[in-house]
Coordinates of C-alpha atoms in Angstrom, one line a residue:
M1 CA 29.6 -33.0 24.5
H2 CA 28.7 -29.9 22.9
S3 CA 24.6 -29.0 22.5
S4 CA 25.3 -28.7 19.0
H5 CA 26.3 -31.8 18.5
P6 CA 24.1 -35.0 16.5
L7 CA 25.1 -36.7 19.1
A8 CA 23.3 -34.6 22.0
G9 CA 19.8 -35.7 20.9
K10 CA 20.9 -39.2 21.8
D11 CA 19.5 -40.5 25.4
V12 CA 22.5 -43.1 25.7
I13 CA 26.1 -43.4 24.3
V14 CA 27.6 -46.6 23.2
P15 CA 31.0 -46.9 22.0
Q16 CA 29.5 -47.1 18.0
D17 CA 28.4 -43.7 18.7
L18 CA 32.0 -42.7 18.6
E19 CA 32.5 -43.9 15.2
S20 CA 34.8 -41.3 12.9
E21 CA 34.0 -38.9 16.3
N22 CA 37.6 -37.0 17.7
V23 CA 37.1 -38.2 21.0
L24 CA 39.2 -36.0 24.0
R25 CA 41.6 -38.4 25.5
I26 CA 42.5 -37.6 29.4
L27 CA 46.3 -38.0 29.9
P28 CA 47.2 -39.9 32.8
E29 CA 48.3 -38.0 36.3
G30 CA 48.8 -39.0 39.8
E31 CA 46.7 -42.1 40.8
V32 CA 44.2 -41.1 37.8
D33 CA 44.0 -44.0 35.5
W34 CA 42.3 -43.1 32.3
D35 CA 43.7 -45.6 30.1
A36 CA 40.6 -47.9 31.3
T37 CA 38.2 -45.2 29.6
M38 CA 40.6 -45.4 26.1
A39 CA 40.5 -49.9 26.4
V40 CA 36.3 -49.4 26.4
L41 CA 36.6 -47.5 22.5
E42 CA 39.6 -49.4 21.3
N43 CA 38.6 -52.8 22.6
S44 CA 35.1 -52.0 20.6
G45 CA 36.7 -52.0 17.5
V46 CA 35.7 -49.2 16.9
R47 CA 37.8 -46.5 14.6
F48 CA 37.9 -43.0 16.1
S49 CA 40.6 -39.8 16.1
S50 CA 41.8 -38.3 19.3
N51 CA 44.2 -35.6 18.5
I52 CA 43.2 -33.5 21.6
A53 CA 44.7 -34.8 25.1
T54 CA 44.3 -32.8 28.2
Q55 CA 45.2 -33.9 32.3
S56 CA 42.1 -32.0 33.4
S57 CA 39.1 -32.5 33.0
H58 CA 38.1 -28.7 33.2
T59 CA 40.1 -28.2 30.8
G60 CA 38.9 -31.4 28.9
Y61 CA 35.1 -29.7 29.0
A62 CA 36.7 -25.5 28.0
L63 CA 37.4 -28.0 25.0
I64 CA 34.5 -29.7 24.6
A65 CA 32.0 -26.1 24.6
Q66 CA 34.3 -24.9 21.9
N67 CA 33.6 -28.4 19.5
L68 CA 36.6 -29.6 19.3
A69 CA 35.8 -32.6 20.7
I70 CA 33.3 -35.2 22.8
G71 CA 34.6 -36.9 25.8
L72 CA 34.0 -39.6 27.9
I73 CA 34.9 -37.6 31.5
E74 CA 34.2 -37.4 35.0
P75 CA 30.7 -36.7 35.5
F76 CA 31.7 -34.2 38.5
A77 CA 33.1 -31.5 36.6
A78 CA 30.4 -31.0 34.2
H79 CA 27.6 -28.7 35.9
P80 CA 29.4 -25.2 35.1
W81 CA 30.0 -25.9 31.7
H82 CA 26.3 -26.4 31.1
R83 CA 26.2 -22.4 30.3
S84 CA 29.1 -23.1 27.8
G85 CA 26.8 -25.5 25.6
V86 CA 28.0 -28.9 27.2
V87 CA 25.6 -31.5 27.7
T88 CA 26.1 -34.8 29.3
R89 CA 25.2 -37.7 28.4
P90 CA 25.4 -41.7 29.8
F91 CA 27.6 -44.2 28.5
E92 CA 27.3 -47.7 27.9
P93 CA 28.9 -49.6 29.2
R94 CA 29.4 -47.8 32.2
L95 CA 32.6 -46.1 33.6
D96 CA 33.8 -46.0 36.9
Y97 CA 36.3 -43.2 37.8
T98 CA 38.8 -43.1 40.9
Y99 CA 39.0 -40.1 43.0
V100 CA 42.2 -39.5 45.3
V101 CA 41.6 -37.0 48.5
T102 CA 44.9 -36.3 50.3
Q103 CA 46.2 -35.1 53.7
P104 CA 48.7 -33.5 54.4
E105 CA 51.0 -36.2 56.4
L106 CA 53.0 -34.4 59.0
Q107 CA 50.1 -31.9 60.5
P108 CA 46.9 -32.8 62.5
V109 CA 44.2 -32.7 60.1
S110 CA 41.2 -30.3 61.4
S111 CA 37.6 -31.8 62.2
M112 CA 36.1 -29.6 59.4
I113 CA 38.2 -31.1 56.8
T114 CA 37.7 -34.4 57.8
A115 CA 33.3 -33.4 58.0
F116 CA 34.3 -32.0 54.2
I117 CA 36.3 -35.1 53.3
D118 CA 32.9 -37.3 54.8
I119 CA 30.6 -35.2 52.9
L120 CA 32.5 -35.5 49.6
C121 CA 32.8 -39.6 50.0
E122 CA 28.6 -39.6 50.8
T123 CA 28.1 -37.2 47.6
A124 CA 30.0 -39.4 45.1
A125 CA 28.8 -42.3 46.8
S126 CA 25.4 -41.6 45.7
F127 CA 26.2 -39.9 42.8
D128 CA 24.0 -41.2 39.9
S129 CA 25.0 -40.4 36.2
S130 CA 22.9 -42.1 34.7
A131 CA 19.7 -41.0 36.1
H132 CA 20.6 -37.8 36.2
P133 CA 22.5 -37.1 33.3
D134 CA 23.0 -33.4 34.1
A135 CA 23.3 -33.9 37.6
P136 CA 26.3 -31.0 39.3

């Protein structure tokens, strides 16, 4: 959410906090399943609007930076948007996200790419947004 939003003062956001809010919808793309995130809100009985949607978390963060909506978005892309007034808070119940790394099928992968993927997986496994809500 934008730092000026009233929910920015909360330590943890729960579905009931989103009553009557405009919650950004992330449209499914490829292997990413954003439907589970929206199901948490829909199953909570909270009434919210969702009239803005995007396929990209960076586009979502740009919309949030303009205070047009609040979002339940993957946390890895948040850091560069902090300069634009975006703040992140843990959400309960915890939401999990699936990330996909693709590699060329007919081309060998270099040791540098393999090392990068190993570091990426290690970083993702150690990331805990509830312990570090504004972590990069």
